[in-house]
């Protein structure tokens, strides 16, 4: 195991957070429904392969990780895996088959997975809920190296967000854009992976019963530029969080207001055009457009869990669209994530 060091991480890359803020907690904070989540998602436009890896501590049993894997090949073919495990160390979080290894805090990670995954399609995900325990499986092997390409975006650091309330998913949350390299093997075929993605790390109460809608966007570009936005709105219509940034020429600039195309029609993907407008604190306005290449679709209700597919029989449930985008910033093309939620009853039929 990698030797763990708790010396301070570089403030320019970590937003001033110490190294241990990037590691895994061994015990929960004394807060109801406390959870910790590590999450990596990205898409390689060259190979047409996307990845979604998530290990989240069960808010009802902090000692147990919920392991989630989503792999997409092209625009239509998806592979899903859910399981639970209990392994944790400061620099290593692992489910039964997934390992997320923190090599250097806020800079580099190693992501691996080797095991089964159930096949599905985008068409099936749009049509209805899909069981997590499908008998038919394919074998997926994943070995990815992640290196962050932008400073930490600290979207929440406690304060008012630390008070548990219905519809909250964290008290502290930060994220970073990354470049990824490695391989993903699906059903015997190996894809060489590049491209960009986003990682996030959150801690705090996780009770989504009052969750309304949210948007979590992130993009990175070959020039070194990056951007992000994060908004959370409760079911009561109150804005719980609104934040954003651009990173350009080594300078990190905050957005005081964000605008984006909301999720209203799951059938618009692939090919939906999404508009982003970031109002920066220095008065500039940055506009970026995205195209959804494909998207994983999940439905959740309650504490934190969910399942693949859109469950229209549950109008009060929330659908999460994890879209894999192609971003366009003044003619430069980049990659990353485009995540939005909507209440089932508000979606177009």
mmCIF file of C-alpha atoms in Angstrom:
data_model
loop_
_atom_site.group_PDB
_atom_site.id
_atom_site.type_symbol
_atom_site.label_atom_id
_atom_site.label_comp_id
_atom_site.label_asym_id
_atom_site.label_seq_id
_atom_site.Cartn_x
_atom_site.Cartn_y
_atom_site.Cartn_z
ATOM 1 C CA UNK A 1 0.000 0.000 0.000
ATOM 2 C CA UNK A 2 1.142 3.528 -0.753
ATOM 3 C CA UNK A 3 2.622 5.286 2.269
ATOM 4 C CA UNK A 4 0.176 7.943 3.436
ATOM 5 C CA UNK A 5 1.519 11.434 4.122
ATOM 6 C CA UNK A 6 -0.493 14.110 5.873
ATOM 7 C CA UNK A 7 1.787 17.008 4.965
ATOM 8 C CA UNK A 8 -0.081 19.985 3.479
ATOM 9 C CA UNK A 9 -0.945 19.721 -0.207
ATOM 10 C CA UNK A 10 0.059 22.520 -2.600
ATOM 11 C CA UNK A 11 -2.372 25.345 -1.917
ATOM 12 C CA UNK A 12 -2.426 26.442 -5.567
ATOM 13 C CA UNK A 13 -3.847 23.059 -6.568
ATOM 14 C CA UNK A 14 -5.882 22.142 -3.483
ATOM 15 C CA UNK A 15 -7.654 25.463 -2.736
ATOM 16 C CA UNK A 16 -5.715 25.521 0.530
ATOM 17 C CA UNK A 17 -7.069 22.161 1.727
ATOM 18 C CA UNK A 18 -4.603 19.868 3.546
ATOM 19 C CA UNK A 19 -3.732 16.494 2.061
ATOM 20 C CA UNK A 20 -5.935 14.588 4.504
ATOM 21 C CA UNK A 21 -9.008 16.357 3.086
ATOM 22 C CA UNK A 22 -8.476 14.309 -0.084
ATOM 23 C CA UNK A 23 -8.209 11.002 1.765
ATOM 24 C CA UNK A 24 -10.896 8.627 2.966
ATOM 25 C CA UNK A 25 -12.376 8.955 6.461
ATOM 26 C CA UNK A 26 -12.123 5.836 8.615
ATOM 27 C CA UNK A 27 -15.017 6.892 10.875
ATOM 28 C CA UNK A 28 -18.100 9.036 10.150
ATOM 29 C CA UNK A 29 -18.761 12.454 11.620
ATOM 30 C CA UNK A 30 -21.472 12.542 14.280
ATOM 31 C CA UNK A 31 -24.168 13.690 11.845
ATOM 32 C CA UNK A 32 -27.341 11.769 10.895
ATOM 33 C CA UNK A 33 -27.162 10.070 7.472
ATOM 34 C CA UNK A 34 -23.457 10.931 7.162
ATOM 35 C CA UNK A 35 -21.782 9.723 3.982
ATOM 36 C CA UNK A 36 -18.582 10.138 1.996
ATOM 37 C CA UNK A 37 -18.439 9.811 -1.789
ATOM 38 C CA UNK A 38 -15.680 9.445 -4.372
ATOM 39 C CA UNK A 39 -16.702 9.790 -8.001
ATOM 40 C CA UNK A 40 -14.952 9.783 -11.405
ATOM 41 C CA UNK A 41 -16.680 10.271 -14.765
ATOM 42 C CA UNK A 42 -15.362 10.969 -18.252
ATOM 43 C CA UNK A 43 -15.612 10.168 -21.947
ATOM 44 C CA UNK A 44 -13.000 9.629 -24.650
ATOM 45 C CA UNK A 45 -14.250 11.029 -27.949
ATOM 46 C CA UNK A 46 -11.541 9.227 -29.934
ATOM 47 C CA UNK A 47 -12.502 5.713 -28.794
ATOM 48 C CA UNK A 48 -16.162 6.466 -28.064
ATOM 49 C CA UNK A 49 -15.897 4.934 -24.573
ATOM 50 C CA UNK A 50 -17.116 6.570 -21.359
ATOM 51 C CA UNK A 51 -16.621 5.667 -17.699
ATOM 52 C CA UNK A 52 -18.461 6.327 -14.428
ATOM 53 C CA UNK A 53 -16.982 5.011 -11.162
ATOM 54 C CA UNK A 54 -18.568 5.794 -7.802
ATOM 55 C CA UNK A 55 -17.887 4.548 -4.282
ATOM 56 C CA UNK A 56 -20.258 6.015 -1.696
ATOM 57 C CA UNK A 57 -20.526 5.220 2.004
ATOM 58 C CA UNK A 58 -24.028 3.981 2.801
ATOM 59 C CA UNK A 59 -25.634 6.758 4.906
ATOM 60 C CA UNK A 60 -27.377 4.056 6.969
ATOM 61 C CA UNK A 61 -24.151 2.061 7.494
ATOM 62 C CA UNK A 62 -20.999 4.132 7.006
ATOM 63 C CA UNK A 63 -18.764 1.039 7.066
ATOM 64 C CA UNK A 64 -20.251 -0.182 3.765
ATOM 65 C CA UNK A 65 -19.386 1.208 0.337
ATOM 66 C CA UNK A 66 -21.947 1.170 -2.443
ATOM 67 C CA UNK A 67 -19.997 0.396 -5.604
ATOM 68 C CA UNK A 68 -21.350 1.657 -8.932
ATOM 69 C CA UNK A 69 -19.827 1.232 -12.378
ATOM 70 C CA UNK A 70 -21.165 2.456 -15.726
ATOM 71 C CA UNK A 71 -19.324 1.902 -19.004
ATOM 72 C CA UNK A 72 -20.648 3.138 -22.353
ATOM 73 C CA UNK A 73 -19.316 2.061 -25.742
ATOM 74 C CA UNK A 74 -20.445 4.362 -28.544
ATOM 75 C CA UNK A 75 -23.805 6.025 -27.979
ATOM 76 C CA UNK A 76 -26.108 3.042 -27.422
ATOM 77 C CA UNK A 77 -24.341 0.216 -25.550
ATOM 78 C CA UNK A 78 -24.082 0.466 -21.748
ATOM 79 C CA UNK A 79 -22.773 -1.853 -19.023
ATOM 80 C CA UNK A 80 -23.840 -1.474 -15.362
ATOM 81 C CA UNK A 81 -22.612 -2.932 -12.083
ATOM 82 C CA UNK A 82 -23.791 -2.433 -8.458
ATOM 83 C CA UNK A 83 -22.336 -4.083 -5.345
ATOM 84 C CA UNK A 84 -21.299 -3.375 -1.756
ATOM 85 C CA UNK A 85 -18.025 -3.755 0.142
ATOM 86 C CA UNK A 86 -16.203 -2.545 3.240
ATOM 87 C CA UNK A 87 -12.505 -1.962 2.470
ATOM 88 C CA UNK A 88 -11.145 1.493 3.320
ATOM 89 C CA UNK A 89 -7.791 3.102 4.090
ATOM 90 C CA UNK A 90 -6.865 6.788 3.987
ATOM 91 C CA UNK A 91 -5.419 6.558 0.468
ATOM 92 C CA UNK A 92 -7.456 3.626 -0.833
ATOM 93 C CA UNK A 93 -11.195 3.069 -1.132
ATOM 94 C CA UNK A 94 -12.439 -0.208 -2.541
ATOM 95 C CA UNK A 95 -15.565 -2.196 -3.119
ATOM 96 C CA UNK A 96 -15.589 -5.895 -3.990
ATOM 97 C CA UNK A 97 -14.095 -5.226 -7.446
ATOM 98 C CA UNK A 98 -13.412 -1.493 -7.735
ATOM 99 C CA UNK A 99 -10.302 0.188 -6.309
ATOM 100 C CA UNK A 100 -9.739 3.960 -6.247
ATOM 101 C CA UNK A 101 -6.136 4.607 -5.213
ATOM 102 C CA UNK A 102 -5.077 8.113 -4.185
ATOM 103 C CA UNK A 103 -1.463 8.326 -5.395
ATOM 104 C CA UNK A 104 -0.817 12.039 -4.771
ATOM 105 C CA UNK A 105 -3.521 14.171 -3.103
ATOM 106 C CA UNK A 106 -5.316 16.515 -5.488
ATOM 107 C CA UNK A 107 -3.080 15.395 -8.390
ATOM 108 C CA UNK A 108 -3.046 11.695 -9.368
ATOM 109 C CA UNK A 109 -5.199 8.586 -8.929
ATOM 110 C CA UNK A 110 -5.218 4.977 -10.150
ATOM 111 C CA UNK A 111 -8.662 3.499 -10.958
ATOM 112 C CA UNK A 112 -9.151 -0.242 -11.448
ATOM 113 C CA UNK A 113 -12.063 -2.635 -11.842
ATOM 114 C CA UNK A 114 -12.254 -6.271 -12.892
ATOM 115 C CA UNK A 115 -15.553 -8.138 -12.890
ATOM 116 C CA UNK A 116 -19.022 -8.508 -14.372
ATOM 117 C CA UNK A 117 -21.307 -5.806 -15.716
ATOM 118 C CA UNK A 118 -24.852 -6.137 -17.030
ATOM 119 C CA UNK A 119 -25.442 -4.967 -20.619
ATOM 120 C CA UNK A 120 -28.182 -2.515 -21.482
ATOM 121 C CA UNK A 121 -28.874 0.120 -24.118
ATOM 122 C CA UNK A 122 -29.785 3.790 -24.161
ATOM 123 C CA UNK A 123 -33.110 2.816 -25.728
ATOM 124 C CA UNK A 124 -33.862 0.470 -22.812
ATOM 125 C CA UNK A 125 -32.826 3.087 -20.240
ATOM 126 C CA UNK A 126 -35.278 5.569 -21.729
ATOM 127 C CA UNK A 127 -38.077 2.977 -21.806
ATOM 128 C CA UNK A 128 -38.174 2.108 -18.097
ATOM 129 C CA UNK A 129 -36.367 0.846 -14.985
ATOM 130 C CA UNK A 130 -33.820 -1.946 -15.361
ATOM 131 C CA UNK A 131 -32.969 -4.497 -12.693
ATOM 132 C CA UNK A 132 -29.551 -4.286 -11.046
ATOM 133 C CA UNK A 133 -29.387 -8.084 -10.955
ATOM 134 C CA UNK A 134 -29.623 -9.057 -14.639
ATOM 135 C CA UNK A 135 -28.364 -12.615 -15.148
ATOM 136 C CA UNK A 136 -26.678 -11.804 -18.455
ATOM 137 C CA UNK A 137 -23.291 -10.173 -17.872
ATOM 138 C CA UNK A 138 -20.152 -9.193 -19.708
ATOM 139 C CA UNK A 139 -16.657 -9.026 -18.227
ATOM 140 C CA UNK A 140 -15.190 -5.545 -17.794
ATOM 141 C CA UNK A 141 -11.572 -4.805 -16.916
ATOM 142 C CA UNK A 142 -10.503 -1.225 -16.312
ATOM 143 C CA UNK A 143 -7.077 0.284 -15.593
ATOM 144 C CA UNK A 144 -6.982 4.088 -15.708
ATOM 145 C CA UNK A 145 -4.477 6.713 -14.617
ATOM 146 C CA UNK A 146 -5.968 10.084 -13.687
ATOM 147 C CA UNK A 147 -4.052 13.357 -13.500
ATOM 148 C CA UNK A 148 -5.920 16.538 -12.588
ATOM 149 C CA UNK A 149 -5.592 19.471 -14.994
ATOM 150 C CA UNK A 150 -7.191 22.288 -12.984
ATOM 151 C CA UNK A 151 -7.186 23.468 -9.362
ATOM 152 C CA UNK A 152 -9.779 22.244 -6.907
ATOM 153 C CA UNK A 153 -13.223 23.830 -7.289
ATOM 154 C CA UNK A 154 -14.464 24.111 -3.697
ATOM 155 C CA UNK A 155 -18.235 24.315 -4.101
ATOM 156 C CA UNK A 156 -19.140 23.838 -0.424
ATOM 157 C CA UNK A 157 -16.951 23.931 2.653
ATOM 158 C CA UNK A 158 -19.320 23.673 5.584
ATOM 159 C CA UNK A 159 -21.042 26.659 7.109
ATOM 160 C CA UNK A 160 -24.751 26.730 6.299
ATOM 161 C CA UNK A 161 -24.345 23.646 4.098
ATOM 162 C CA UNK A 162 -23.190 21.630 7.109
ATOM 163 C CA UNK A 163 -26.602 21.767 8.786
ATOM 164 C CA UNK A 164 -28.503 18.562 7.935
ATOM 165 C CA UNK A 165 -31.718 19.191 6.072
ATOM 166 C CA UNK A 166 -33.999 17.279 3.775
ATOM 167 C CA UNK A 167 -32.652 17.203 0.259
ATOM 168 C CA UNK A 168 -28.975 17.555 1.121
ATOM 169 C CA UNK A 169 -26.212 15.445 -0.379
ATOM 170 C CA UNK A 170 -23.128 16.852 1.359
ATOM 171 C CA UNK A 171 -21.702 19.474 3.702
ATOM 172 C CA UNK A 172 -18.340 19.712 1.929
ATOM 173 C CA UNK A 173 -17.850 19.133 -1.773
ATOM 174 C CA UNK A 174 -15.023 19.806 -4.191
ATOM 175 C CA UNK A 175 -14.161 18.693 -7.682
ATOM 176 C CA UNK A 176 -11.389 18.748 -10.266
ATOM 177 C CA UNK A 177 -11.180 18.251 -14.010
ATOM 178 C CA UNK A 178 -8.728 15.547 -15.086
ATOM 179 C CA UNK A 179 -6.983 13.952 -18.039
ATOM 180 C CA UNK A 180 -7.259 10.164 -18.204
ATOM 181 C CA UNK A 181 -5.100 7.479 -19.840
ATOM 182 C CA UNK A 182 -5.307 3.688 -19.766
ATOM 183 C CA UNK A 183 -7.425 0.832 -21.024
ATOM 184 C CA UNK A 184 -10.980 -0.446 -20.691
ATOM 185 C CA UNK A 185 -11.652 -4.003 -21.824
ATOM 186 C CA UNK A 186 -15.258 -5.017 -22.466
ATOM 187 C CA UNK A 187 -16.257 -8.540 -23.558
ATOM 188 C CA UNK A 188 -12.715 -9.285 -24.702
ATOM 189 C CA UNK A 189 -12.160 -6.070 -26.682
ATOM 190 C CA UNK A 190 -9.618 -3.585 -25.308
ATOM 191 C CA UNK A 191 -10.111 0.152 -25.854
ATOM 192 C CA UNK A 192 -7.189 2.549 -25.364
ATOM 193 C CA UNK A 193 -8.574 5.480 -23.354
ATOM 194 C CA UNK A 194 -7.686 9.173 -23.329
ATOM 195 C CA UNK A 195 -9.748 12.322 -22.955
ATOM 196 C CA UNK A 196 -11.021 14.319 -20.015
ATOM 197 C CA UNK A 197 -13.235 13.784 -16.985
ATOM 198 C CA UNK A 198 -14.233 15.128 -13.595
ATOM 199 C CA UNK A 199 -13.629 13.785 -10.089
ATOM 200 C CA UNK A 200 -15.422 14.877 -6.968
ATOM 201 C CA UNK A 201 -15.173 14.133 -3.273
ATOM 202 C CA UNK A 202 -17.950 14.968 -0.826
ATOM 203 C CA UNK A 203 -18.707 14.432 2.839
ATOM 204 C CA UNK A 204 -21.783 15.112 4.927
ATOM 205 C CA UNK A 205 -25.445 14.184 5.417
ATOM 206 C CA UNK A 206 -26.966 12.459 2.396
ATOM 207 C CA UNK A 207 -30.747 12.485 2.399
ATOM 208 C CA UNK A 208 -32.262 13.073 -1.032
ATOM 209 C CA UNK A 209 -35.958 12.920 -0.069
ATOM 210 C CA UNK A 210 -36.273 16.680 -0.585
ATOM 211 C CA UNK A 211 -33.957 16.877 -3.573
ATOM 212 C CA UNK A 212 -35.406 18.870 -6.438
ATOM 213 C CA UNK A 213 -33.073 19.462 -9.359
ATOM 214 C CA UNK A 214 -29.394 20.087 -9.848
ATOM 215 C CA UNK A 215 -26.771 20.595 -12.519
ATOM 216 C CA UNK A 216 -23.105 19.616 -12.284
ATOM 217 C CA UNK A 217 -21.134 20.523 -15.421
ATOM 218 C CA UNK A 218 -17.410 20.402 -16.042
ATOM 219 C CA UNK A 219 -15.232 20.768 -19.105
ATOM 220 C CA UNK A 220 -11.511 20.636 -19.862
ATOM 221 C CA UNK A 221 -9.769 21.594 -23.107
ATOM 222 C CA UNK A 222 -6.456 20.821 -24.821
ATOM 223 C CA UNK A 223 -5.274 24.417 -24.278
ATOM 224 C CA UNK A 224 -5.452 23.931 -20.498
ATOM 225 C CA UNK A 225 -8.667 25.878 -20.016
ATOM 226 C CA UNK A 226 -11.453 24.443 -17.854
ATOM 227 C CA UNK A 227 -14.835 25.472 -16.470
ATOM 228 C CA UNK A 228 -17.486 24.189 -14.093
ATOM 229 C CA UNK A 229 -20.833 24.977 -12.546
ATOM 230 C CA UNK A 230 -22.831 23.422 -9.726
ATOM 231 C CA UNK A 231 -26.397 24.323 -8.770
ATOM 232 C CA UNK A 232 -28.754 22.579 -6.342
ATOM 233 C CA UNK A 233 -32.466 23.444 -5.955
ATOM 234 C CA UNK A 234 -34.691 21.831 -3.304
ATOM 235 C CA UNK A 235 -38.173 20.495 -4.000
ATOM 236 C CA UNK A 236 -39.489 23.592 -2.262
ATOM 237 C CA UNK A 237 -37.860 25.709 -4.971
ATOM 238 C CA UNK A 238 -35.145 27.207 -2.776
ATOM 239 C CA UNK A 239 -31.650 27.469 -4.242
ATOM 240 C CA UNK A 240 -29.409 25.431 -1.948
ATOM 241 C CA UNK A 241 -26.176 26.043 -3.867
ATOM 242 C CA UNK A 242 -25.039 28.019 -6.921
ATOM 243 C CA UNK A 243 -21.407 28.250 -7.912
ATOM 244 C CA UNK A 244 -19.143 28.131 -10.936
ATOM 245 C CA UNK A 245 -15.713 28.988 -12.312
ATOM 246 C CA UNK A 246 -13.441 29.285 -15.312
ATOM 247 C CA UNK A 247 -9.761 28.345 -15.286
ATOM 248 C CA UNK A 248 -7.696 30.035 -17.996
ATOM 249 C CA UNK A 249 -3.970 30.801 -18.334
ATOM 250 C CA UNK A 250 -3.402 29.510 -14.806
ATOM 251 C CA UNK A 251 -5.983 31.893 -13.347
ATOM 252 C CA UNK A 252 -9.025 30.714 -11.411
ATOM 253 C CA UNK A 253 -12.073 33.040 -11.716
ATOM 254 C CA UNK A 254 -15.335 32.534 -9.827
ATOM 255 C CA UNK A 255 -18.857 32.830 -11.204
ATOM 256 C CA UNK A 256 -21.424 34.645 -9.083
ATOM 257 C CA UNK A 257 -24.337 33.600 -11.294
ATOM 258 C CA UNK A 258 -24.825 30.613 -13.590
ATOM 259 C CA UNK A 259 -27.294 29.776 -16.346
ATOM 260 C CA UNK A 260 -27.770 26.486 -18.174
ATOM 261 C CA UNK A 261 -30.251 24.538 -20.276
ATOM 262 C CA UNK A 262 -32.401 22.481 -17.854
ATOM 263 C CA UNK A 263 -33.249 18.812 -18.307
ATOM 264 C CA UNK A 264 -36.747 18.526 -19.785
ATOM 265 C CA UNK A 265 -36.562 15.859 -22.500
ATOM 266 C CA UNK A 266 -34.542 12.651 -22.157
ATOM 267 C CA UNK A 267 -35.248 11.816 -25.807
ATOM 268 C CA UNK A 268 -33.280 14.865 -26.983
ATOM 269 C CA UNK A 269 -30.099 12.868 -26.297
ATOM 270 C CA UNK A 270 -28.008 12.035 -28.259
ATOM 271 C CA UNK A 271 -27.488 15.364 -29.939
ATOM 272 C CA UNK A 272 -29.081 17.818 -27.493
ATOM 273 C CA UNK A 273 -27.487 21.270 -27.507
ATOM 274 C CA UNK A 274 -26.905 22.658 -24.014
ATOM 275 C CA UNK A 275 -26.027 26.289 -23.355
ATOM 276 C CA UNK A 276 -23.957 27.511 -20.389
ATOM 277 C CA UNK A 277 -23.548 31.121 -19.323
ATOM 278 C CA UNK A 278 -21.209 32.020 -16.448
ATOM 279 C CA UNK A 279 -21.396 35.523 -14.956
ATOM 280 C CA UNK A 280 -17.962 36.075 -13.424
ATOM 281 C CA UNK A 281 -17.274 38.188 -10.363
ATOM 282 C CA UNK A 282 -15.138 40.570 -12.432
ATOM 283 C CA UNK A 283 -18.096 41.365 -14.703
ATOM 284 C CA UNK A 284 -17.193 39.156 -17.676
ATOM 285 C CA UNK A 285 -19.706 36.675 -19.093
ATOM 286 C CA UNK A 286 -18.418 33.390 -20.530
ATOM 287 C CA UNK A 287 -20.641 31.357 -22.856
ATOM 288 C CA UNK A 288 -20.016 27.695 -23.671
ATOM 289 C CA UNK A 289 -22.123 25.214 -25.609
ATOM 290 C CA UNK A 290 -22.253 21.452 -25.321
ATOM 291 C CA UNK A 291 -23.616 18.535 -27.304
ATOM 292 C CA UNK A 292 -24.749 15.374 -25.512
ATOM 293 C CA UNK A 293 -23.025 12.390 -27.168
ATOM 294 C CA UNK A 294 -24.929 9.881 -25.030
ATOM 295 C CA UNK A 295 -26.145 9.573 -21.421
ATOM 296 C CA UNK A 296 -26.700 7.103 -18.606
ATOM 297 C CA UNK A 297 -30.148 7.436 -16.983
ATOM 298 C CA UNK A 298 -30.932 6.632 -13.334
ATOM 299 C CA UNK A 299 -34.001 7.065 -11.123
ATOM 300 C CA UNK A 300 -33.684 7.627 -7.386
ATOM 301 C CA UNK A 301 -35.878 8.483 -4.429
ATOM 302 C CA UNK A 302 -35.081 8.642 -0.734
ATOM 303 C CA UNK A 303 -31.755 8.347 1.029
ATOM 304 C CA UNK A 304 -29.168 8.081 -1.720
ATOM 305 C CA UNK A 305 -29.630 4.984 -3.843
ATOM 306 C CA UNK A 306 -31.144 4.515 -7.252
ATOM 307 C CA UNK A 307 -31.319 2.217 -10.220
ATOM 308 C CA UNK A 308 -30.761 2.354 -13.971
ATOM 309 C CA UNK A 309 -33.536 3.479 -16.288
ATOM 310 C CA UNK A 310 -36.366 6.020 -16.138
ATOM 311 C CA UNK A 311 -39.207 4.913 -13.845
ATOM 312 C CA UNK A 312 -42.174 6.939 -15.130
ATOM 313 C CA UNK A 313 -44.493 4.951 -12.838
ATOM 314 C CA UNK A 314 -43.016 6.985 -9.972
ATOM 315 C CA UNK A 315 -43.869 10.630 -10.830
ATOM 316 C CA UNK A 316 -42.321 11.920 -7.595
ATOM 317 C CA UNK A 317 -39.019 10.203 -8.276
ATOM 318 C CA UNK A 318 -35.985 11.998 -9.667
ATOM 319 C CA UNK A 319 -34.274 11.088 -12.908
ATOM 320 C CA UNK A 320 -30.555 11.721 -13.195
ATOM 321 C CA UNK A 321 -29.063 12.110 -16.662
ATOM 322 C CA UNK A 322 -25.308 11.534 -16.666
ATOM 323 C CA UNK A 323 -24.537 12.845 -20.139
ATOM 324 C CA UNK A 324 -21.178 12.591 -21.841
ATOM 325 C CA UNK A 325 -20.692 15.884 -23.726
ATOM 326 C CA UNK A 326 -18.587 17.501 -26.379
ATOM 327 C CA UNK A 327 -17.973 21.063 -25.163
ATOM 328 C CA UNK A 328 -17.291 24.038 -27.450
ATOM 329 C CA UNK A 329 -15.656 27.139 -25.958
ATOM 330 C CA UNK A 330 -15.064 29.761 -28.635
ATOM 331 C CA UNK A 331 -14.337 27.050 -31.201
ATOM 332 C CA UNK A 332 -12.107 24.879 -29.002
ATOM 333 C CA UNK A 333 -13.526 21.395 -28.398
ATOM 334 C CA UNK A 334 -13.192 19.650 -25.051
ATOM 335 C CA UNK A 335 -14.676 16.927 -22.878
ATOM 336 C CA UNK A 336 -15.923 16.316 -19.365
ATOM 337 C CA UNK A 337 -19.361 15.821 -17.835
ATOM 338 C CA UNK A 338 -22.892 17.177 -18.118
ATOM 339 C CA UNK A 339 -25.044 15.960 -15.217
ATOM 340 C CA UNK A 340 -28.620 17.142 -14.606
ATOM 341 C CA UNK A 341 -31.664 15.958 -12.660
ATOM 342 C CA UNK A 342 -35.394 16.513 -13.055
ATOM 343 C CA UNK A 343 -38.511 15.273 -11.294
ATOM 344 C CA UNK A 344 -40.126 12.502 -13.356
ATOM 345 C CA UNK A 345 -43.460 14.330 -13.551
ATOM 346 C CA UNK A 346 -41.826 17.365 -15.180
ATOM 347 C CA UNK A 347 -40.304 15.452 -18.103
ATOM 348 C CA UNK A 348 -41.804 15.642 -21.556
ATOM 349 C CA UNK A 349 -43.529 12.450 -22.605
#
